[in-house]
Coordinates of C-alpha atoms in Angstrom, one line a residue:
Chain A
M1 CA 0.0 0.0 0.0
L2 CA 2.8 2.4 0.9
L3 CA 4.6 1.5 -2.2
K4 CA 1.5 2.2 -4.2
R5 CA 1.1 5.6 -2.6
I6 CA 4.8 6.5 -3.3
L7 CA 4.4 5.4 -7.0
I8 CA 1.3 7.5 -7.4
G9 CA 2.9 10.5 -5.7
V10 CA 5.9 10.2 -8.0
A11 CA 3.6 9.9 -11.0
F12 CA 1.9 13.1 -10.1
I13 CA 5.2 14.9 -9.5
L14 CA 6.4 13.7 -12.9
L15 CA 3.3 15.0 -14.5
A16 CA 3.9 18.4 -12.7
C17 CA 7.3 18.5 -14.4
V18 CA 5.9 18.1 -17.9
P19 CA 5.8 21.9 -18.8
L20 CA 9.5 22.2 -17.7
V21 CA 10.6 19.5 -20.2
F22 CA 8.1 19.4 -23.1
S23 CA 7.5 21.8 -25.8
S24 CA 4.4 24.0 -25.6
Y25 CA 2.7 21.9 -28.2
N26 CA 3.3 18.7 -26.2
V27 CA 2.2 20.4 -23.0
G28 CA -1.1 21.2 -24.7
L29 CA -1.4 17.6 -25.7
M30 CA -0.6 16.3 -22.2
G31 CA -3.2 18.7 -20.9
Q32 CA -5.8 17.2 -23.2
F33 CA -4.9 13.7 -22.1
L34 CA -5.1 14.7 -18.4
A35 CA -8.6 16.1 -19.1
L36 CA -9.5 12.7 -20.6
A37 CA -8.0 10.9 -17.6
L38 CA -11.0 12.2 -15.6
V39 CA -13.5 10.5 -17.8
A40 CA -11.5 7.3 -17.6
M41 CA -11.5 7.7 -13.8
S42 CA -15.3 8.1 -13.9
I43 CA -15.6 4.8 -15.7
S44 CA -13.3 3.1 -13.3
I45 CA -15.7 4.1 -10.5
S46 CA -18.9 3.1 -12.2
W47 CA -17.6 0.0 -13.9
G48 CA -14.5 -1.2 -12.0
I49 CA -15.9 -0.6 -8.5
G50 CA -19.6 -0.3 -9.0
G51 CA -20.1 -3.0 -11.7
M52 CA -22.2 -0.7 -13.9
L53 CA -20.6 -0.6 -17.4
S54 CA -21.7 2.6 -19.1
L55 CA -21.0 2.5 -22.8
G56 CA -22.5 6.0 -23.0
Q57 CA -20.1 8.0 -20.8
G58 CA -19.8 10.4 -23.7
L59 CA -23.3 11.6 -22.8
F60 CA -22.1 13.1 -19.5
F61 CA -18.8 14.1 -21.0
G62 CA -20.7 15.9 -23.7
L63 CA -23.1 17.6 -21.4
G64 CA -20.1 19.1 -19.4
G65 CA -18.2 19.9 -22.6
Y66 CA -21.2 21.6 -24.3
A67 CA -22.1 23.6 -21.2
L68 CA -18.7 25.2 -21.1
A69 CA -18.4 25.6 -24.8
M70 CA -21.7 27.4 -25.0
H71 CA -20.4 30.0 -22.6
L72 CA -17.1 30.3 -24.4
K73 CA -18.9 30.8 -27.7
L74 CA -21.1 33.5 -26.2
V75 CA -18.0 35.3 -25.0
A76 CA -16.5 35.0 -28.4
T77 CA -19.6 36.6 -30.0
P78 CA -19.7 40.4 -30.2
K79 CA -22.3 42.0 -27.9
G80 CA -25.8 42.1 -29.4
E81 CA -25.0 39.6 -32.1
L82 CA -25.9 35.9 -32.4
P83 CA -23.3 33.2 -32.4
D84 CA -22.2 32.7 -36.0
F85 CA -23.8 29.2 -36.6
M86 CA -27.2 30.5 -35.3
F87 CA -27.0 33.3 -37.8
Y88 CA -26.1 31.0 -40.7
N89 CA -29.0 28.7 -39.8
G90 CA -31.4 31.5 -39.9
L91 CA -32.2 32.0 -36.2
E92 CA -33.3 35.5 -35.4
H93 CA -33.2 35.4 -31.6
M94 CA -31.0 33.7 -29.1
P95 CA -32.9 30.6 -27.6
W96 CA -33.9 31.4 -24.0
W97 CA -31.9 28.5 -22.7
W98 CA -28.7 29.9 -24.2
E99 CA -29.0 33.2 -22.3
P100 CA -27.9 32.1 -18.8
F101 CA -24.7 30.7 -20.2
T102 CA -23.4 34.2 -20.7
N103 CA -22.6 34.1 -17.0
P104 CA -19.3 32.1 -16.5
G105 CA -20.4 31.1 -13.0
F106 CA -23.6 29.7 -14.3
A107 CA -21.8 27.8 -17.0
M108 CA -19.3 26.3 -14.6
C109 CA -22.0 25.3 -12.2
A110 CA -23.9 23.7 -15.2
V111 CA -20.7 21.8 -16.1
V112 CA -20.9 20.0 -12.7
I113 CA -24.6 19.9 -12.1
L114 CA -26.1 19.0 -15.5
P115 CA -24.3 15.7 -16.0
T116 CA -24.7 14.8 -12.3
L117 CA -28.4 15.4 -12.3
F118 CA -28.8 13.6 -15.6
A119 CA -26.8 10.6 -14.4
A120 CA -28.8 10.5 -11.2
F121 CA -32.1 10.6 -13.1
L122 CA -30.9 7.9 -15.5
G123 CA -29.7 5.9 -12.5
M124 CA -33.1 6.2 -10.8
V125 CA -34.9 5.0 -13.9
V126 CA -32.5 2.1 -14.4
F127 CA -31.4 0.9 -11.0
K128 CA -34.7 1.3 -9.2
R129 CA -36.1 -1.1 -11.7
R130 CA -33.3 -3.4 -10.9
I131 CA -31.9 -3.4 -14.4
T132 CA -28.4 -4.8 -14.3
G133 CA -25.5 -6.0 -16.4
V134 CA -25.5 -5.8 -20.1
Y135 CA -28.8 -4.0 -20.2
V136 CA -27.3 -1.1 -18.4
S137 CA -24.6 -0.9 -21.1
L138 CA -27.2 -1.2 -23.9
I139 CA -29.4 1.6 -22.4
T140 CA -26.5 4.0 -21.9
Q141 CA -25.2 3.3 -25.4
A142 CA -28.6 3.9 -26.9
L143 CA -28.9 7.2 -25.0
V144 CA -25.6 8.5 -26.2
L145 CA -26.7 7.7 -29.7
A146 CA -29.9 9.6 -29.2
F147 CA -27.9 12.5 -27.7
V148 CA -25.6 12.7 -30.7
T149 CA -28.5 12.5 -33.1
L150 CA -30.2 15.3 -31.2
L151 CA -27.0 17.4 -31.4
N152 CA -26.7 16.8 -35.1
G153 CA -30.3 17.3 -35.8
A154 CA -30.8 20.5 -33.9
Q155 CA -28.2 22.4 -35.9
P156 CA -29.5 25.9 -35.4
Y157 CA -29.2 25.5 -31.6
T158 CA -26.1 23.2 -31.3
S159 CA -24.2 23.9 -34.5
G160 CA -24.8 20.3 -35.6
T161 CA -21.9 18.1 -36.8
N162 CA -19.5 21.0 -36.8
G163 CA -19.8 21.3 -33.0
I164 CA -19.1 24.5 -31.2
T165 CA -15.8 26.0 -32.3
D166 CA -14.0 29.3 -32.7
Y167 CA -13.7 30.5 -29.1
H168 CA -10.5 32.0 -27.8
T169 CA -11.0 33.5 -24.4
F170 CA -11.9 32.2 -21.0
L171 CA -12.5 34.6 -18.1
G172 CA -10.8 37.2 -20.1
I173 CA -7.6 35.2 -20.8
D174 CA -6.5 34.4 -24.3
L175 CA -6.5 30.6 -24.8
R176 CA -3.9 30.6 -27.5
T177 CA -0.8 32.0 -25.7
P178 CA 1.9 29.5 -24.5
E179 CA 1.7 31.0 -21.0
F180 CA -1.9 30.2 -20.8
R181 CA -1.2 26.7 -22.1
N182 CA 1.1 26.1 -19.1
Q183 CA -1.4 27.6 -16.7
L184 CA -4.2 25.5 -18.1
Y185 CA -2.0 22.4 -17.9
F186 CA -1.4 23.1 -14.2
A187 CA -5.0 23.9 -13.5
T188 CA -6.0 20.6 -15.2
L189 CA -3.4 18.7 -13.2
V190 CA -4.7 20.3 -9.9
L191 CA -8.2 19.4 -10.8
V192 CA -7.3 15.8 -11.7
V193 CA -5.4 15.5 -8.4
L194 CA -8.4 16.9 -6.5
C195 CA -10.8 14.7 -8.3
Y196 CA -8.5 11.7 -7.6
L197 CA -8.4 12.5 -3.9
G198 CA -12.1 13.1 -3.8
A199 CA -12.8 9.8 -5.6
K200 CA -10.3 8.0 -3.3
A201 CA -12.2 9.4 -0.3
F202 CA -15.5 8.3 -1.9
L203 CA -14.2 4.8 -2.4
T204 CA -12.5 4.3 1.0
S205 CA -15.6 5.5 2.9
H206 CA -18.1 3.0 4.2
F207 CA -20.0 3.8 1.0
G208 CA -17.2 2.6 -1.1
K209 CA -17.1 -0.8 0.7
V210 CA -20.8 -1.2 0.3
L211 CA -20.5 -0.3 -3.4
L212 CA -17.8 -3.0 -3.9
A213 CA -19.9 -5.5 -2.0
I214 CA -22.9 -4.7 -4.2
R215 CA -20.8 -5.3 -7.3
D216 CA -20.0 -8.8 -6.1
N217 CA -23.2 -9.8 -4.4
E218 CA -26.0 -7.3 -4.6
N219 CA -28.6 -9.7 -3.1
R220 CA -26.5 -10.3 0.0
V221 CA -26.1 -6.6 0.6
R222 CA -29.8 -5.9 0.0
F223 CA -30.7 -8.5 2.6
L224 CA -28.2 -6.9 5.0
G225 CA -30.7 -4.0 5.0
Y226 CA -29.2 -1.7 2.4
D227 CA -31.2 0.0 -0.4
T228 CA -28.7 -1.0 -3.0
S229 CA -30.2 1.0 -5.8
D230 CA -29.6 4.2 -3.9
Y231 CA -25.9 3.4 -3.7
K232 CA -25.7 2.6 -7.4
I233 CA -27.5 5.8 -8.3
V234 CA -25.2 8.0 -6.2
A235 CA -22.1 6.2 -7.6
F236 CA -23.4 6.6 -11.1
A237 CA -24.1 10.3 -10.5
F238 CA -20.7 10.8 -9.1
S239 CA -19.2 9.1 -12.1
G240 CA -21.4 11.3 -14.4
M241 CA -20.1 14.4 -12.6
L242 CA -16.4 13.5 -13.2
A243 CA -17.2 12.8 -16.8
G244 CA -18.8 16.2 -17.1
I245 CA -15.8 18.0 -15.6
S246 CA -13.6 16.0 -18.0
G247 CA -15.7 17.1 -21.0
A248 CA -15.5 20.8 -20.0
L249 CA -11.7 20.6 -19.5
Y250 CA -11.4 18.9 -22.8
A251 CA -13.4 21.5 -24.6
L252 CA -11.2 24.1 -23.1
H253 CA -8.0 22.4 -24.2
K254 CA -9.1 21.3 -27.6
G255 CA -10.8 24.6 -28.5
T256 CA -13.8 22.8 -29.9
I257 CA -16.4 20.3 -28.9
S258 CA -18.4 18.3 -31.4
P259 CA -20.7 15.2 -31.6
Q260 CA -17.8 13.1 -32.9
M261 CA -16.0 13.4 -29.7
I262 CA -18.7 11.9 -27.6
D263 CA -20.4 9.4 -30.0
T264 CA -20.7 5.7 -29.3
S265 CA -17.3 4.8 -30.7
H266 CA -15.6 7.4 -28.5
S267 CA -17.7 6.3 -25.5
I268 CA -16.4 2.8 -26.1
L269 CA -12.8 4.1 -26.5
F270 CA -13.1 5.6 -23.0
V271 CA -13.9 2.1 -21.7
V272 CA -11.1 0.5 -23.6
W273 CA -8.5 2.8 -22.0
V274 CA -9.8 1.8 -18.6
A275 CA -9.9 -1.9 -19.5
L276 CA -6.3 -1.7 -20.8
A277 CA -4.9 -0.2 -17.6
G278 CA -7.0 -1.9 -15.1
R279 CA -10.6 -1.0 -14.3
Q280 CA -10.4 -1.4 -10.6
S281 CA -7.7 1.2 -10.0
L282 CA -8.2 5.0 -10.2
G283 CA -4.5 5.5 -10.8
G284 CA -4.7 2.9 -13.5
A285 CA -7.5 4.8 -15.2
I286 CA -5.4 8.0 -15.3
L287 CA -2.4 6.1 -16.6
G288 CA -4.5 4.3 -19.2
A289 CA -6.0 7.4 -20.6
V290 CA -2.7 9.3 -20.7
L291 CA -0.6 6.4 -22.0
V292 CA -3.0 5.3 -24.7
N293 CA -3.5 8.8 -26.0
F294 CA 0.2 9.5 -25.9
L295 CA 0.9 6.3 -27.9
Q296 CA -1.9 7.2 -30.3
D297 CA -0.4 10.6 -30.9
K298 CA 3.1 9.2 -31.5
I299 CA 2.2 6.1 -33.5
S300 CA -0.3 7.8 -35.7
T301 CA 2.2 10.5 -36.7
L302 CA 4.6 7.7 -37.8
F303 CA 2.0 5.3 -39.3
P304 CA -1.2 7.2 -39.9
E305 CA -3.1 4.0 -40.8
G306 CA -1.5 1.8 -38.1
W307 CA -2.9 3.1 -34.9
L308 CA -6.2 1.3 -34.9
Y309 CA -4.5 -2.0 -35.5
V310 CA -2.1 -1.4 -32.6
M311 CA -4.9 -0.4 -30.3
G312 CA -7.0 -3.4 -31.3
G313 CA -4.1 -5.7 -30.9
L314 CA -3.2 -4.3 -27.5
F315 CA -6.8 -4.6 -26.4
V316 CA -7.0 -8.3 -27.5
L317 CA -3.7 -9.1 -25.8
V318 CA -4.8 -7.5 -22.6
A319 CA -8.2 -9.0 -22.7
V320 CA -6.8 -12.5 -23.2
Y321 CA -3.7 -12.5 -21.0
M322 CA -4.4 -9.8 -18.4
P323 CA -8.2 -9.7 -17.8
K324 CA -7.6 -7.4 -14.9
G325 CA -5.7 -4.9 -17.0
I326 CA -2.0 -4.0 -16.9
I327 CA -2.1 -2.4 -13.4
G328 CA -4.4 -5.0 -12.1
T329 CA -1.9 -7.7 -13.2
L330 CA 1.2 -5.9 -12.1
E331 CA 0.0 -4.8 -8.7
P332 CA -0.1 -8.2 -7.0
L333 CA 3.3 -9.1 -8.6
L334 CA 4.8 -5.9 -7.3
S335 CA 3.5 -6.4 -3.8
K336 CA 4.8 -9.9 -3.8
V337 CA 8.3 -8.6 -4.8
F338 CA 8.3 -5.9 -2.2
K339 CA 6.4 -7.5 0.7
P340 CA 9.2 -9.6 2.3
K341 CA 11.5 -6.6 2.5
L342 CA 8.7 -4.4 4.1
S343 CA 7.5 -6.9 6.6
P344 CA 10.1 -7.9 9.3
R345 CA 7.9 -10.6 10.7
V346 CA 8.2 -12.7 7.5
E347 CA 11.9 -12.3 7.6
L348 CA 12.0 -13.5 11.2
Q349 CA 9.9 -16.6 10.4
K350 CA 12.2 -17.4 7.6
E351 CA 15.2 -17.2 9.8
Q352 CA 13.7 -19.4 12.4
A353 CA 12.8 -21.9 9.8
Chain B
M1 CA -48.8 -13.9 23.9
S2 CA -49.0 -12.8 20.3
P3 CA -46.3 -14.5 18.1
L4 CA -43.3 -12.5 16.8
L5 CA -43.9 -13.6 13.2
E6 CA -47.1 -15.0 11.7
L7 CA -47.8 -16.2 8.2
Q8 CA -51.5 -16.2 7.4
D9 CA -52.8 -18.2 4.5
I10 CA -49.8 -17.5 2.3
T11 CA -49.9 -18.6 -1.3
V12 CA -47.0 -18.2 -3.6
S13 CA -47.1 -19.6 -7.1
F14 CA -44.5 -19.6 -9.8
D15 CA -46.0 -20.0 -13.3
G16 CA -49.0 -21.9 -11.8
F17 CA -46.9 -24.1 -9.5
K18 CA -47.9 -23.4 -5.9
A19 CA -44.6 -23.3 -4.0
L20 CA -46.6 -22.3 -0.9
N21 CA -50.2 -23.2 -0.6
S22 CA -52.3 -21.5 2.1
L23 CA -49.5 -21.8 4.5
N24 CA -50.1 -20.8 8.1
F25 CA -47.1 -20.6 10.5
S26 CA -46.1 -18.7 13.5
I27 CA -43.0 -18.4 15.7
A28 CA -42.9 -16.9 19.2
A29 CA -40.3 -14.4 20.5
G30 CA -37.2 -16.1 21.8
E31 CA -38.1 -19.5 20.2
I32 CA -35.9 -21.8 18.2
R33 CA -37.8 -23.6 15.4
M34 CA -36.6 -26.2 13.0
V35 CA -38.3 -26.4 9.6
I36 CA -37.8 -29.6 7.7
G37 CA -39.5 -31.2 4.7
P38 CA -38.7 -33.0 1.5
N39 CA -37.1 -31.2 -1.5
G40 CA -39.6 -28.7 -3.0
A41 CA -41.7 -28.6 0.2
G42 CA -41.4 -24.8 0.2
K43 CA -38.9 -24.2 3.0
S44 CA -36.7 -21.7 1.2
T45 CA -39.7 -20.1 -0.4
M46 CA -41.1 -19.5 3.0
C47 CA -37.9 -17.7 4.1
D48 CA -37.9 -15.8 0.8
T49 CA -41.5 -14.7 1.5
I50 CA -40.8 -13.5 5.0
I51 CA -37.8 -11.4 3.9
G52 CA -39.5 -10.0 0.8
K53 CA -37.5 -11.7 -1.9
V54 CA -40.7 -13.4 -3.1
R55 CA -44.1 -11.7 -2.9
P56 CA -47.1 -13.8 -2.0
Q57 CA -50.1 -13.7 -4.3
H58 CA -52.3 -14.2 -1.3
G59 CA -52.1 -13.9 2.5
K60 CA -50.4 -11.8 5.1
V61 CA -47.0 -11.8 6.8
L62 CA -47.3 -10.2 10.2
F63 CA -44.1 -9.2 12.1
E64 CA -44.8 -7.9 15.6
G65 CA -48.4 -7.5 14.5
R66 CA -47.5 -5.3 11.5
E67 CA -48.1 -6.4 7.9
I68 CA -44.8 -6.5 6.1
Q69 CA -45.5 -8.4 2.9
K70 CA -45.5 -5.2 0.8
L71 CA -42.4 -3.6 2.3
S72 CA -39.2 -3.4 0.4
E73 CA -36.5 -5.9 1.4
H74 CA -34.2 -3.4 3.2
K75 CA -37.1 -2.1 5.3
I76 CA -38.1 -5.6 6.3
V77 CA -34.4 -6.3 7.3
G78 CA -34.5 -2.9 9.2
L79 CA -37.4 -4.1 11.3
G80 CA -35.2 -6.8 12.7
I81 CA -35.2 -9.9 10.5
G82 CA -31.9 -11.3 9.3
R83 CA -31.4 -13.9 6.7
K84 CA -28.7 -16.4 5.9
F85 CA -29.0 -17.9 2.5
Q86 CA -28.4 -21.4 1.5
A87 CA -25.3 -20.8 -0.5
P88 CA -22.7 -18.9 1.5
G89 CA -23.0 -15.3 0.4
V90 CA -20.0 -13.7 2.0
L91 CA -18.6 -10.6 0.3
E92 CA -15.4 -12.1 -1.1
A93 CA -13.7 -8.9 -2.1
L94 CA -13.6 -7.7 1.5
T95 CA -12.0 -8.9 4.7
V96 CA -13.8 -10.7 7.4
K97 CA -13.9 -7.5 9.5
E98 CA -15.2 -5.4 6.5
N99 CA -17.9 -8.0 5.9
L100 CA -19.1 -7.5 9.4
Q101 CA -18.7 -3.7 9.3
I102 CA -21.2 -3.7 6.4
A103 CA -23.6 -5.9 8.3
V104 CA -23.3 -4.1 11.7
R105 CA -23.9 -0.6 10.4
R106 CA -27.0 0.9 12.1
N107 CA -27.8 3.7 9.6
K108 CA -27.7 2.1 6.2
Q109 CA -28.7 5.2 4.2
W110 CA -26.2 6.2 1.5
Y111 CA -25.5 9.6 2.9
S112 CA -24.7 8.2 6.3
S113 CA -22.3 5.7 4.6
L114 CA -20.7 8.5 2.7
F115 CA -20.5 11.3 5.3
G116 CA -21.3 9.6 8.6
R117 CA -19.0 7.8 11.1
S118 CA -19.5 4.4 12.4
A119 CA -21.0 4.2 15.9
T120 CA -18.5 3.4 18.7
H121 CA -20.3 0.3 19.8
E122 CA -20.0 -1.3 16.3
A123 CA -16.3 -2.3 16.8
D124 CA -17.2 -4.0 20.1
D125 CA -20.1 -5.8 18.5
I126 CA -18.0 -7.1 15.7
E127 CA -15.3 -8.4 18.2
Q128 CA -18.0 -10.0 20.3
V129 CA -19.6 -11.8 17.4
L130 CA -16.2 -12.9 16.0
N131 CA -15.5 -14.4 19.3
Q132 CA -18.8 -16.2 19.3
V133 CA -18.1 -17.9 15.9
G134 CA -14.4 -18.3 16.5
L135 CA -13.1 -16.2 13.7
L136 CA -11.4 -13.5 15.8
E137 CA -8.0 -14.5 14.5
K138 CA -9.0 -14.4 10.9
M139 CA -10.5 -10.9 11.3
D140 CA -8.1 -9.4 8.7
S141 CA -8.1 -12.3 6.2
N142 CA -9.9 -12.0 3.0
A143 CA -13.3 -13.6 3.1
S144 CA -12.4 -15.5 -0.1
Q145 CA -9.6 -17.3 1.8
L146 CA -11.9 -18.9 4.4
S147 CA -12.9 -22.6 4.3
H148 CA -16.4 -23.4 3.5
G149 CA -17.4 -24.0 7.1
E150 CA -15.8 -20.7 8.1
K151 CA -17.7 -18.9 5.4
Q152 CA -20.9 -20.3 6.7
W153 CA -20.0 -19.0 10.2
L154 CA -19.0 -15.6 8.8
E155 CA -22.4 -15.4 7.2
I156 CA -24.1 -16.4 10.5
A157 CA -22.0 -13.8 12.2
M158 CA -23.1 -11.2 9.7
V159 CA -26.7 -12.0 10.5
L160 CA -26.1 -12.1 14.2
V161 CA -24.2 -8.8 14.4
Q162 CA -27.3 -7.0 13.2
K163 CA -29.0 -8.2 16.4
P164 CA -32.2 -9.1 14.6
K165 CA -35.2 -10.2 16.5
L166 CA -35.7 -13.0 14.1
L167 CA -33.0 -15.0 12.4
L168 CA -33.8 -17.0 9.3
L169 CA -31.0 -19.6 8.7
D170 CA -31.2 -21.6 5.5
E171 CA -29.0 -24.7 5.9
P172 CA -26.5 -23.2 8.1
T173 CA -24.5 -26.4 8.5
A174 CA -24.3 -27.4 4.9
G175 CA -20.7 -28.4 4.1
M176 CA -19.6 -28.3 7.8
T177 CA -17.7 -31.1 9.6
A178 CA -19.5 -32.9 12.4
Q179 CA -17.5 -30.9 14.9
E180 CA -18.4 -27.6 13.3
T181 CA -22.0 -28.7 13.1
A182 CA -22.0 -29.4 16.8
Q183 CA -20.5 -26.0 17.5
T184 CA -23.1 -24.3 15.4
A185 CA -25.9 -26.1 17.4
T186 CA -24.4 -24.8 20.6
L187 CA -24.2 -21.3 19.2
L188 CA -27.8 -21.3 18.1
Q189 CA -29.0 -22.6 21.4
S190 CA -27.2 -19.8 23.2
L191 CA -29.3 -17.4 21.1
A192 CA -32.6 -18.7 22.3
G193 CA -34.5 -16.4 24.6
E194 CA -33.0 -13.2 23.2
H195 CA -33.6 -13.9 19.5
S196 CA -36.1 -16.1 17.6
V197 CA -34.4 -18.4 15.3
L198 CA -35.9 -20.3 12.3
V199 CA -33.6 -23.0 11.0
I200 CA -34.0 -25.0 7.8
D201 CA -31.8 -28.0 7.6
H202 CA -31.6 -31.5 6.1
D203 CA -29.0 -32.8 8.4
M204 CA -30.8 -35.0 10.9
S205 CA -27.9 -35.1 13.3
F206 CA -28.0 -31.3 13.5
V207 CA -31.8 -31.4 14.1
E208 CA -31.2 -33.8 17.0
L209 CA -28.4 -31.7 18.4
L210 CA -30.6 -28.6 18.3
A211 CA -33.5 -30.4 20.0
A212 CA -35.9 -27.7 19.1
P213 CA -39.6 -28.0 18.1
V214 CA -40.0 -29.1 14.5
T215 CA -42.3 -27.9 11.8
V216 CA -42.7 -30.2 8.8
L217 CA -43.6 -28.6 5.4
H218 CA -45.0 -30.7 2.6
M219 CA -46.2 -29.5 -0.8
G220 CA -46.2 -25.9 0.4
T221 CA -48.4 -26.3 3.4
L222 CA -47.8 -27.0 7.1
F223 CA -47.9 -30.8 7.4
K224 CA -47.0 -31.5 11.1
Q225 CA -45.7 -29.6 14.0
G226 CA -44.4 -30.9 17.3
S227 CA -41.4 -32.0 19.3
L228 CA -38.6 -33.9 17.6
Q229 CA -39.7 -37.2 19.2
E230 CA -43.3 -36.7 18.0
I231 CA -42.2 -36.0 14.5
R232 CA -39.8 -38.8 14.4
D233 CA -42.5 -41.3 15.5
D234 CA -45.1 -40.0 13.1
S235 CA -45.8 -42.5 10.4
S236 CA -47.2 -40.0 8.0
V237 CA -44.0 -37.9 8.1
Q238 CA -41.9 -41.0 7.4
E239 CA -44.2 -41.6 4.5
I240 CA -43.7 -38.3 2.8
Y241 CA -39.9 -38.6 3.1
L242 CA -39.9 -42.3 2.1
G243 CA -42.5 -41.9 -0.5
R244 CA -40.4 -39.2 -2.0
A245 CA -37.4 -41.4 -1.8
K246 CA -39.3 -44.3 -3.4
Q247 CA -40.3 -42.1 -6.3
E248 CA -36.8 -40.7 -6.7
G249 CA -35.5 -44.3 -6.7
E250 CA -37.9 -45.3 -9.4
H251 CA -36.9 -42.2 -11.3
A252 CA -33.3 -43.1 -11.1
R253 CA -34.0 -46.6 -12.3
A254 CA -36.1 -45.4 -15.3

């Protein structure tokens, strides 16, 4: 356990050193990956710990991303005018539900609250009816598909397939300067660390133990007197919240948010990162997201066509030989290697024998 | 004295098959009761109905005079009924102690689990119950590493630590050695008076050790009720067991 903490601490310190070593371009990329690490973490919570595999995490990711992008777009639009895509699509007035996003505070609250509420609502519908397993995955996937279709279809209000683009300032700061890139990177890292600590506290509480128990034997927990669906709803909502924050950060880093970034195939990609690294570990989820995206960037510059094959091959290898993911497989090995040195009692027993 | 638990005219059917057929049953506070019966007699379904896992099509379940057959499972448990299932259902990803921490918790609402602290008496209760079932030394082992008999005890401990007024134990000694079975009988006898205990078991040696009044179920209804001696000497009880055995024998030959 101690070793694990040290490793995680070192990993975060290394991440903090990134802007000192990497070029501004790469810092921007790493920032994006860190933003995506949050959505991976959210899947690790709902799936790895809670046993609820969401294939539609892009829905919550998108809600958060769009909520912030709407604000950014309004800031980028001259006063009294309509955002460009509304104008092109023939709207004459701003839709009423766009108005409040002029306020940055409102938008940032919406980033957190919208996905949380939506996930809680969805959880209530699904888990109170005791829908479990693959049906949860199917429902979430269908919902993200519906959401993407809605975004594409309601072009005058959402800018359709283009997504929301062309915004350059946040809270009065120009997003394109290298200094801001570094600041944004650090802000993202701090948020990731905070979310990591929050999630850790969430999972090590009594609540976390009950959630783990529900994953393994829901009936037993129910007949110990717990309303298990409440626990699943709360965990799912928490997961949705992290995904929403992730989406907002990503929109900020990327400078655009569009339906392609949240559709079913992307939602499944999120899950693949987590499965690769080890779904039961929060640190693993962060590592998975950063590493896979880093590899993707490097490999697809070298062989533009090759990345999907590499990714698919990796996934098959891990699924066959390391069902618990890379971290999930390495962790017990590591603790085996280090335990005898850390525990004097074992040494003593060995000497006596 | 009114009984602690009363089943009135309970009927449960699965796709037309009546697992319980107008069953009437009651158990007094502080009583230990054995429930036996051939396979398919409805023993487990009776427990399932009491705890809310199965809903009766007809009839009432009264606990301390209150109708509970429509309450959700966790509320029924909250009233003071604990259930041990037939297959050991310990939480394998957790340690023995954590299993009991989950069971002992008084306030089982999610917000209390997330923001609240455990009550101070909970740790003492856990230690006490671990002592009772002899698992104190294995407190920090993973539940998955326990032997089958130990898992059974852990699950009994999980029910006990909730201090329920009524314990439903479905085959608590399945897979236990003779010695473990004897220890279990002693443990259950020590509970009488304070708790009511309803035990389902097939193991006749265990039934004898427990020496409690026996209820015989057959075809989903109450067939006979009496002391162990009375039941043993009853020719009709022998018949339903033997008749069953005869049928199964013929089945096997066919």
